[in-house]
Coordinates of C-alpha atoms in Angstrom, one line a residue:
X1 CA 0.0 0.0 0.0
X2 CA 2.7 2.5 1.0
X3 CA 4.8 1.8 -2.1
X4 CA 1.8 2.1 -4.4
X5 CA 1.0 5.5 -2.9
X6 CA 4.5 6.7 -3.5
X7 CA 4.2 5.6 -7.2
X8 CA 0.8 7.4 -7.7
X9 CA 2.1 10.6 -6.2
X10 CA 5.3 10.4 -8.2
X11 CA 3.3 10.2 -11.5
X12 CA 1.2 13.1 -10.4
X13 CA 4.2 15.2 -9.5
X14 CA 5.8 14.5 -12.9
X15 CA 2.6 15.5 -14.7
X16 CA 2.3 18.7 -12.6
X17 CA 5.8 19.7 -13.5
X18 CA 5.0 19.2 -17.1
X19 CA 2.2 21.7 -16.9
X20 CA -0.6 19.2 -16.5
X21 CA -3.0 18.9 -13.6
X22 CA -3.4 15.6 -11.7
X23 CA -6.9 15.7 -10.4
X24 CA -7.6 12.0 -9.9
X25 CA -5.8 10.9 -6.7
X26 CA -7.6 7.6 -6.3
X27 CA -5.1 5.0 -5.4
X28 CA -4.9 1.8 -7.4
X29 CA -3.0 -0.8 -5.5
X30 CA -1.2 -3.8 -7.0
X31 CA 0.6 -5.4 -4.0
X32 CA -2.2 -5.9 -1.4
X33 CA -4.4 -9.0 -1.0
X34 CA -7.8 -8.4 0.5
X35 CA -8.1 -9.8 4.0
X36 CA -10.8 -12.3 3.2
X37 CA -8.5 -13.8 0.4
X38 CA -5.3 -14.0 2.5
X39 CA -4.3 -17.3 4.0
X40 CA -5.1 -19.7 1.1
X41 CA -1.5 -20.7 0.4
X42 CA 1.0 -22.5 2.5
X43 CA 3.3 -19.4 2.6
X44 CA 0.4 -17.1 3.6
X45 CA -0.8 -19.5 6.3
X46 CA 2.8 -19.6 7.7
X47 CA 2.8 -15.8 7.8
X48 CA -0.5 -15.9 9.8
X49 CA 0.4 -18.6 12.3
X50 CA 4.1 -17.6 12.8
X51 CA 3.3 -14.6 15.0
X52 CA 0.8 -16.7 17.0
X53 CA 3.5 -19.1 18.0
X54 CA 5.7 -16.2 19.0
X55 CA 3.4 -15.7 22.0
X56 CA 4.2 -19.2 23.2
X57 CA 7.8 -18.0 23.8
X58 CA 6.5 -16.0 26.7
X59 CA 5.8 -19.3 28.5
X60 CA 9.2 -18.9 30.2
X61 CA 8.7 -15.3 31.2
X62 CA 5.3 -16.0 32.7
X63 CA 6.4 -19.1 34.6
X64 CA 9.9 -18.3 36.0
X65 CA 8.8 -15.7 38.6
X66 CA 5.7 -17.7 39.7
X67 CA 7.9 -20.7 40.3
X68 CA 9.0 -18.8 43.5
X69 CA 5.8 -20.1 45.2
X70 CA 7.3 -23.6 45.3
X71 CA 9.9 -25.4 47.5
X72 CA 12.4 -25.6 44.6
X73 CA 13.1 -21.9 44.0
X74 CA 13.7 -19.1 46.4
X75 CA 14.5 -15.4 45.7
X76 CA 16.0 -14.2 49.0
X77 CA 16.8 -10.6 49.8
X78 CA 20.5 -9.9 49.7
X79 CA 20.9 -6.6 51.4
X80 CA 18.7 -4.3 49.3
X81 CA 18.9 -6.5 46.3
X82 CA 15.7 -8.3 45.3
X83 CA 13.8 -6.5 48.1
X84 CA 11.2 -5.3 45.5
X85 CA 8.6 -4.4 48.2
X86 CA 8.8 -7.9 49.6
X87 CA 6.8 -9.3 46.7
X88 CA 9.2 -12.3 46.4
X89 CA 8.8 -13.0 50.1
X90 CA 5.0 -12.9 49.8
X91 CA 5.1 -15.3 46.8
X92 CA 7.4 -17.7 48.6
X93 CA 5.5 -17.6 51.9
X94 CA 2.1 -17.7 50.2
X95 CA 1.0 -14.4 51.6
X96 CA 0.5 -12.7 48.3
X97 CA -2.2 -10.0 48.2
X98 CA -4.6 -9.6 45.2
X99 CA -4.2 -5.8 45.4
X100 CA -0.5 -5.3 46.1
X101 CA 0.5 -8.1 43.9
X102 CA -2.0 -7.6 41.1
X103 CA 0.6 -7.1 38.5
X104 CA 2.3 -10.4 39.4
X105 CA -0.9 -12.3 38.3
X106 CA -2.2 -9.9 35.7
X107 CA 0.8 -10.7 33.5
X108 CA 0.1 -14.4 33.2
X109 CA -3.6 -13.8 32.8
X110 CA -3.1 -11.3 29.9
X111 CA -0.4 -13.7 28.4
X112 CA -3.1 -16.4 28.1
X113 CA -6.0 -14.3 26.9
X114 CA -4.1 -11.9 24.6
X115 CA -2.8 -15.0 22.8
X116 CA -6.2 -16.5 22.7
X117 CA -7.6 -13.3 21.2
X118 CA -4.9 -13.2 18.6
X119 CA -5.7 -16.8 17.6
X120 CA -9.4 -16.1 17.4
X121 CA -8.8 -13.1 15.1
X122 CA -6.8 -15.3 12.7
X123 CA -8.9 -18.4 12.7
X124 CA -11.4 -16.8 10.3
X125 CA -8.6 -16.2 7.7
X126 CA -7.5 -19.8 7.6
X127 CA -9.1 -22.1 5.0
X128 CA -6.9 -25.2 5.6
X129 CA -8.8 -27.3 8.1
X130 CA -5.6 -28.9 9.4
X131 CA -4.1 -25.6 10.2
X132 CA -7.3 -24.5 11.9
X133 CA -7.1 -27.6 14.0
X134 CA -3.5 -26.7 15.0
X135 CA -4.5 -23.2 16.0
X136 CA -7.5 -24.5 18.0
X137 CA -5.1 -26.8 19.9
X138 CA -2.8 -23.9 20.6
X139 CA -5.8 -21.9 21.9
X140 CA -6.8 -24.8 24.1
X141 CA -3.3 -24.9 25.6
X142 CA -3.6 -21.3 26.7
X143 CA -7.0 -22.1 28.3
X144 CA -5.4 -25.0 30.0
X145 CA -2.7 -22.7 31.5
X146 CA -5.3 -20.2 32.7
X147 CA -7.4 -22.9 34.2
X148 CA -4.4 -24.4 36.0
X149 CA -3.4 -21.1 37.5
X150 CA -6.7 -19.4 38.2
X151 CA -9.4 -22.1 38.3
X152 CA -12.7 -20.6 37.3
X153 CA -11.9 -18.6 34.1
X154 CA -13.5 -17.6 30.8
X155 CA -13.8 -19.6 27.6
X156 CA -12.9 -17.3 24.8
X157 CA -13.7 -19.3 21.7
X158 CA -14.9 -16.5 19.4
X159 CA -14.3 -12.9 18.5
X160 CA -16.4 -10.0 19.7
X161 CA -17.4 -10.9 23.2
X162 CA -16.1 -8.2 25.5
X163 CA -17.5 -9.5 28.8
X164 CA -17.6 -13.3 28.4
X165 CA -19.1 -15.4 31.2
X166 CA -16.9 -17.0 33.9
X167 CA -17.0 -20.8 33.8
X168 CA -16.3 -23.3 36.5
X169 CA -13.0 -25.1 36.4
X170 CA -14.8 -28.3 35.5
X171 CA -16.6 -26.6 32.6
X172 CA -13.3 -25.2 31.3
X173 CA -11.7 -28.7 31.7
X174 CA -14.5 -30.3 29.7
X175 CA -14.3 -27.7 27.0
X176 CA -10.5 -28.0 26.6
X177 CA -10.8 -31.8 26.5
X178 CA -13.6 -31.6 23.8
X179 CA -11.6 -29.2 21.7
X180 CA -8.4 -31.3 21.8
X181 CA -10.2 -34.5 21.0
X182 CA -12.1 -32.9 18.1
X183 CA -8.9 -31.5 16.5
X184 CA -6.7 -34.5 17.2
X185 CA -7.5 -36.5 14.0
X186 CA -6.6 -33.5 11.8
X187 CA -3.2 -32.8 13.4
X188 CA 0.1 -33.9 12.0
X189 CA 2.0 -36.8 13.5
X190 CA 5.3 -35.3 12.2
X191 CA 7.8 -34.3 14.8
X192 CA 10.9 -32.1 14.3
X193 CA 11.8 -30.2 11.1
X194 CA 8.9 -27.9 10.1
X195 CA 6.9 -29.1 13.1
X196 CA 9.5 -28.3 15.7
X197 CA 7.9 -26.0 18.2
X198 CA 4.4 -26.5 16.7
X199 CA 1.3 -28.3 18.0
X200 CA 0.9 -31.9 16.6
X201 CA -0.5 -35.1 17.9
X202 CA 2.2 -35.8 20.5
X203 CA 1.9 -32.3 21.9
X204 CA -1.9 -32.7 22.3
X205 CA -1.4 -36.1 23.9
X206 CA 0.9 -34.4 26.4
X207 CA -1.6 -31.7 27.3
X208 CA -4.3 -34.4 27.7
X209 CA -2.0 -36.5 29.8
X210 CA -1.3 -33.5 32.1
X211 CA -5.0 -32.7 32.4
X212 CA -5.9 -36.3 33.2
X213 CA -3.0 -36.6 35.7
X214 CA -4.4 -33.6 37.5
X215 CA -8.1 -34.2 36.9
X216 CA -8.9 -35.0 40.5
X217 CA -7.6 -31.5 41.4
X218 CA -9.4 -29.8 38.5
X219 CA -12.7 -31.6 38.6
X220 CA -12.9 -33.9 41.6
X221 CA -12.7 -37.0 39.5
X222 CA -9.5 -39.0 39.0
X223 CA -8.6 -40.0 35.4
X224 CA -5.4 -42.0 36.0
X225 CA -6.2 -44.6 33.4
X226 CA -6.7 -41.9 30.8
X227 CA -3.4 -40.4 31.7
X228 CA -1.7 -43.8 31.1
X229 CA -3.4 -44.1 27.7
X230 CA -2.1 -40.7 26.5
X231 CA 1.4 -41.4 27.8
X232 CA 1.4 -44.8 26.0
X233 CA 0.5 -43.0 22.8
X234 CA 3.7 -40.8 23.1
X235 CA 6.1 -43.5 24.3
X236 CA 4.9 -46.2 21.9
X237 CA 4.9 -43.9 18.9
X238 CA 8.7 -44.4 18.8
X239 CA 9.2 -40.8 17.8
X240 CA 11.1 -39.8 20.9
X241 CA 13.9 -41.2 22.9
X242 CA 15.8 -40.2 26.1
X243 CA 19.1 -38.4 25.7
X244 CA 22.1 -40.1 27.2
X245 CA 22.6 -37.2 29.7
X246 CA 19.6 -35.3 31.1
X247 CA 21.4 -32.0 30.6
X248 CA 21.8 -32.6 26.8
X249 CA 18.2 -31.4 26.6
X250 CA 19.1 -28.0 27.8
X251 CA 22.3 -27.2 25.8
X252 CA 22.7 -23.9 24.0
X253 CA 21.9 -25.7 20.7
X254 CA 19.2 -28.2 22.0
X255 CA 16.8 -28.0 19.0
X256 CA 17.8 -31.5 17.9
X257 CA 17.2 -33.3 21.2
X258 CA 15.3 -36.5 20.5
X259 CA 13.5 -36.1 23.9
X260 CA 11.8 -32.8 23.4
X261 CA 8.1 -33.0 22.6
X262 CA 7.5 -29.2 22.7
X263 CA 10.0 -26.4 23.0
X264 CA 9.7 -22.7 22.3
X265 CA 12.7 -21.4 20.2
X266 CA 15.0 -18.7 21.4
X267 CA 18.0 -17.0 19.8
X268 CA 20.3 -14.5 21.5
X269 CA 20.0 -12.1 18.5
X270 CA 16.8 -13.0 16.7
X271 CA 14.4 -14.0 19.4
X272 CA 15.5 -12.8 22.9
X273 CA 13.9 -13.2 26.3
X274 CA 15.5 -16.3 27.7
X275 CA 17.7 -15.1 30.5
X276 CA 17.4 -17.5 33.4
X277 CA 21.2 -17.4 33.8
X278 CA 21.1 -13.6 34.5
X279 CA 18.4 -14.2 37.2
X280 CA 20.4 -16.9 39.0
X281 CA 24.1 -16.3 38.6
X282 CA 26.3 -14.3 41.1
X283 CA 27.4 -10.9 39.9
X284 CA 31.0 -12.0 39.3
X285 CA 30.0 -15.0 37.2
X286 CA 30.3 -12.4 34.4
X287 CA 34.0 -13.2 34.5
X288 CA 33.4 -17.0 34.5
X289 CA 31.3 -17.0 31.3
X290 CA 32.6 -13.8 29.7
X291 CA 29.1 -12.2 29.7
X292 CA 28.4 -8.7 28.4
X293 CA 26.9 -7.6 31.8
X294 CA 26.9 -8.6 35.4
X295 CA 24.1 -11.1 36.4
X296 CA 21.5 -10.2 39.0
X297 CA 22.3 -12.7 41.8
X298 CA 18.6 -13.7 42.5
X299 CA 17.1 -17.1 42.0
X300 CA 18.5 -20.0 44.0
X301 CA 17.2 -23.3 45.3
X302 CA 16.2 -24.3 48.8
X303 CA 18.8 -26.3 50.7
X304 CA 16.4 -29.2 51.4
X305 CA 15.6 -29.4 47.7
X306 CA 19.3 -29.4 46.8
X307 CA 20.0 -32.1 49.4
X308 CA 17.4 -34.4 47.9
X309 CA 20.0 -35.2 45.2
X310 CA 22.5 -37.9 46.4
X311 CA 26.1 -37.4 45.6
X312 CA 26.0 -40.1 42.9
X313 CA 23.0 -38.5 41.2
X314 CA 24.2 -37.2 37.8
X315 CA 21.4 -34.7 37.8
X316 CA 23.1 -32.9 40.7
X317 CA 25.4 -31.3 38.0
X318 CA 22.5 -28.9 37.3
X319 CA 23.5 -26.9 40.5
X320 CA 26.4 -24.5 40.9
X321 CA 28.0 -24.8 44.3
X322 CA 31.6 -24.5 45.7
X323 CA 34.6 -22.4 44.7
X324 CA 34.0 -20.4 41.6
X325 CA 36.5 -19.6 38.9
X326 CA 36.9 -17.0 36.2
X327 CA 37.3 -17.9 32.5
X328 CA 41.0 -18.5 32.8
X329 CA 40.5 -21.0 35.7
X330 CA 41.7 -18.6 38.4
X331 CA 39.7 -18.8 41.7
X332 CA 37.5 -15.7 42.4
X333 CA 36.7 -13.9 45.5
X334 CA 33.9 -11.6 46.7
X335 CA 35.2 -8.6 48.6
X336 CA 38.3 -10.6 49.6
X337 CA 36.3 -13.7 50.7
X338 CA 36.7 -16.8 48.5
X339 CA 33.8 -17.0 46.2
X340 CA 32.3 -20.2 47.5
X341 CA 28.6 -20.7 46.7
X342 CA 27.0 -22.5 49.6
X343 CA 23.7 -24.4 49.4
X344 CA 22.6 -23.1 52.8
X345 CA 20.6 -19.8 52.9
X346 CA 20.7 -18.6 56.5
X347 CA 17.6 -16.4 56.3
X348 CA 15.2 -15.2 53.7
X349 CA 16.3 -11.6 54.4
X350 CA 20.1 -11.5 54.5
X351 CA 22.3 -8.5 55.2
X352 CA 24.5 -7.0 52.5
X353 CA 28.0 -8.6 52.1
X354 CA 29.6 -11.7 50.7
X355 CA 27.8 -14.1 53.1
X356 CA 24.4 -13.2 51.7
X357 CA 25.6 -12.8 48.1
X358 CA 27.1 -16.3 48.1
X359 CA 24.2 -18.2 49.7
X360 CA 22.1 -20.7 47.8
X361 CA 22.8 -23.2 45.0
X362 CA 22.3 -21.6 41.5
X363 CA 21.0 -23.3 38.4
X364 CA 23.0 -24.3 35.4
X365 CA 20.4 -26.8 34.1
X366 CA 20.3 -24.7 30.9
X367 CA 23.8 -24.6 29.6
X368 CA 25.1 -21.1 30.1
X369 CA 26.2 -19.5 26.8
X370 CA 29.8 -18.4 27.1
X371 CA 31.2 -15.4 25.3
X372 CA 27.7 -14.2 24.7
X373 CA 27.1 -10.7 23.2
X374 CA 23.7 -10.2 24.8
X375 CA 21.9 -10.9 28.1
X376 CA 19.7 -13.5 26.2
X377 CA 20.7 -17.1 25.5
X378 CA 20.0 -19.3 22.5
X379 CA 18.8 -22.4 24.3
X380 CA 15.2 -23.3 23.3
X381 CA 13.0 -23.5 26.4
X382 CA 11.6 -27.0 26.9
X383 CA 7.9 -27.1 27.8
X384 CA 7.3 -30.9 27.4
X385 CA 9.8 -33.8 27.1
X386 CA 9.8 -37.6 27.2
X387 CA 11.4 -37.9 30.6
X388 CA 8.3 -36.4 32.2
X389 CA 6.1 -38.8 30.2
X390 CA 7.7 -41.8 31.9
X391 CA 7.3 -40.2 35.3
X392 CA 3.6 -39.4 34.6
X393 CA 2.8 -42.9 33.4
X394 CA 4.7 -44.3 36.4
X395 CA 2.8 -42.2 38.8
X396 CA -0.6 -43.0 37.2
X397 CA 0.1 -46.7 37.2
X398 CA 1.2 -46.6 40.8
X399 CA -2.0 -44.9 41.8
X400 CA -3.9 -47.6 39.9
X401 CA -2.1 -50.3 41.9
X402 CA 0.1 -51.4 39.0
X403 CA 3.4 -51.3 41.0
X404 CA 5.4 -53.4 38.6
X405 CA 4.6 -51.1 35.6
X406 CA 5.3 -48.0 37.7
X407 CA 8.7 -49.4 38.8
X408 CA 9.7 -50.0 35.2
X409 CA 9.0 -46.4 34.2
X410 CA 10.7 -44.8 37.2
X411 CA 13.7 -47.0 36.9
X412 CA 14.2 -46.0 33.2
X413 CA 14.7 -42.4 34.5
X414 CA 16.9 -43.5 37.5
X415 CA 19.2 -45.5 35.3
X416 CA 20.0 -42.4 33.3
X417 CA 20.6 -40.5 36.5
X418 CA 23.1 -43.0 37.7
X419 CA 21.2 -43.9 40.9
X420 CA 20.0 -47.4 42.0
X421 CA 16.7 -48.7 40.8
X422 CA 13.7 -48.4 43.1
X423 CA 12.3 -51.5 44.8
X424 CA 8.6 -52.0 45.4
X425 CA 9.1 -51.2 49.0
X426 CA 10.8 -47.9 48.2
X427 CA 8.2 -46.6 45.8
X428 CA 5.8 -44.3 47.7
X429 CA 3.9 -41.2 46.8
X430 CA 6.4 -39.1 48.7
X431 CA 9.2 -40.7 46.8
X432 CA 7.5 -40.2 43.5
X433 CA 7.1 -36.5 44.2
X434 CA 10.8 -36.2 45.2
X435 CA 11.9 -38.0 42.0
X436 CA 9.8 -35.7 39.9
X437 CA 11.5 -32.8 41.7
X438 CA 15.0 -34.1 40.9
X439 CA 14.2 -34.8 37.3
X440 CA 12.1 -31.8 36.5
X441 CA 13.7 -29.1 38.6
X442 CA 13.1 -25.5 37.3
X443 CA 11.1 -26.8 34.4
X444 CA 8.1 -25.2 36.0
X445 CA 5.9 -28.2 36.8
X446 CA 6.6 -28.1 40.6
X447 CA 3.6 -26.0 41.7
X448 CA 1.2 -28.4 39.9
X449 CA 2.9 -31.4 41.3
X450 CA 2.9 -30.1 44.9
X451 CA -0.8 -29.4 44.7
X452 CA -1.6 -32.8 43.2
X453 CA 0.4 -34.5 46.1
X454 CA -1.3 -32.4 48.7
X455 CA 2.0 -30.7 49.7
X456 CA 1.6 -27.2 48.3
X457 CA 0.2 -25.6 51.5
X458 CA 2.6 -27.5 53.9
X459 CA 5.4 -25.7 55.7
X460 CA 8.9 -25.7 54.4
X461 CA 12.1 -23.7 54.9
X462 CA 11.1 -20.0 55.7
X463 CA 7.5 -20.8 54.9
X464 CA 4.7 -21.6 57.4
X465 CA 1.7 -23.7 56.4
X466 CA -0.6 -21.8 54.1
X467 CA -4.4 -21.9 53.4
X468 CA -5.8 -24.3 50.8
X469 CA -7.3 -21.4 48.8
X470 CA -3.7 -20.5 47.9
X471 CA -3.7 -23.4 45.5
X472 CA -5.3 -21.0 43.1
X473 CA -3.9 -17.5 42.2
X474 CA -6.3 -14.6 42.6
X475 CA -8.2 -13.4 39.5
X476 CA -6.3 -10.1 38.7
X477 CA -8.2 -7.0 39.9
X478 CA -7.5 -5.4 36.6
X479 CA -9.5 -8.1 34.8
X480 CA -12.4 -8.0 37.3
X481 CA -12.7 -4.2 36.7
X482 CA -12.8 -4.9 32.9
X483 CA -15.3 -7.8 33.1
X484 CA -18.1 -7.6 35.7
X485 CA -18.9 -11.2 35.0
X486 CA -15.6 -12.3 36.7
X487 CA -15.9 -13.2 40.4
X488 CA -12.8 -13.4 42.7
X489 CA -11.6 -16.8 43.8
X490 CA -12.6 -17.6 47.4
X491 CA -10.3 -16.4 50.1
X492 CA -9.2 -13.3 48.2
X493 CA -12.2 -11.2 48.8

């Protein structure tokens, strides 16, 4: 449109200079396709759905901070650093306030529903039924995340409804399940290549498996057998395999991992936003990895969580502890004190100084990109992977009384971790939760797991027991003011 306008005005100007008047300024365009005709070719459809998947990349940004409500991640105050009005402390201790902390929850809510709205706006332009099915699955995923975090939410399945009705969690669950089952036959079975990072049959099987595993929480009715069926579909497809080393899934160039079912791509120059290393590393780790800026020295793990890994557990390599070194191998110090990262955090609020700055094991589960030119890394963020499928199937089978089947699945994961197989006597619900924690640390499944196992409101280090209503986040006040049909979750009024 813009180029055509320039051409029209250019012709008129030439005629005017030649002594002729240009009186017809109607624009005739040659390079614009009407909206109702766009989206009929593969290239046009790719142009439509590409930006919709871009929103999925914000999964990391809308999960990392809220992981601070669990026992695997803590953001302590180090002097004045990370004080932030005590919002991290309120998250960790489950004392968040729907008014003071409105922004903390409004971000994830708008992430879900802004993406849902964008998908709805494009669905009408898509003529390919298979692509429509893919976008409906993506839309269902965002509803699933909203339901998981907030419970009674809205079903936004069409354009133009400004104040949609609030539905019960069970109603939303049933709608998501119906949507996914309806689109499933039209989805591709292809994994990798052009379907890397896109919704296909394995991704939908994974969402359904997650829903069925948590169905008792969501609806009051257990669906363990259905969870097993969906996990079977993924494992028996033969399209995925475990990597030799768990941490291979999180390398800087991890896009070819055979274990990844769904990841959202990042690139330090083309698609930024993945910066977990900046949030967790000590300030002076800039010298270790030759980073362009000093990290922020925030996220750490709780000492009990760190100690749940035995010395022989290969997964313990995901944590940074002990003496730290610069890029040349020389030991570093912090204000003259040897820079030794300690797992123990003596208090949630620590005074300024090396003791506070060095407290708490840091995460290197995602390989830290050395000699980087930006604060963003190029590791793709893993949303779903095969290791979790084995653990989900094992748990569901255990709850169904199929101990032998459960042992087989858990021991597949434990062999890779270099730890002894479980025996039937060792396999308990508490141990299953602990094993999920060790395998899936900082992959942002922990809140969901703690709730399912009835542990989310229990007391842990620096956190007293909390009320059951905290299992749901408050409906953001901003959204309630925009939509009078929304009612606040119980306990937050």
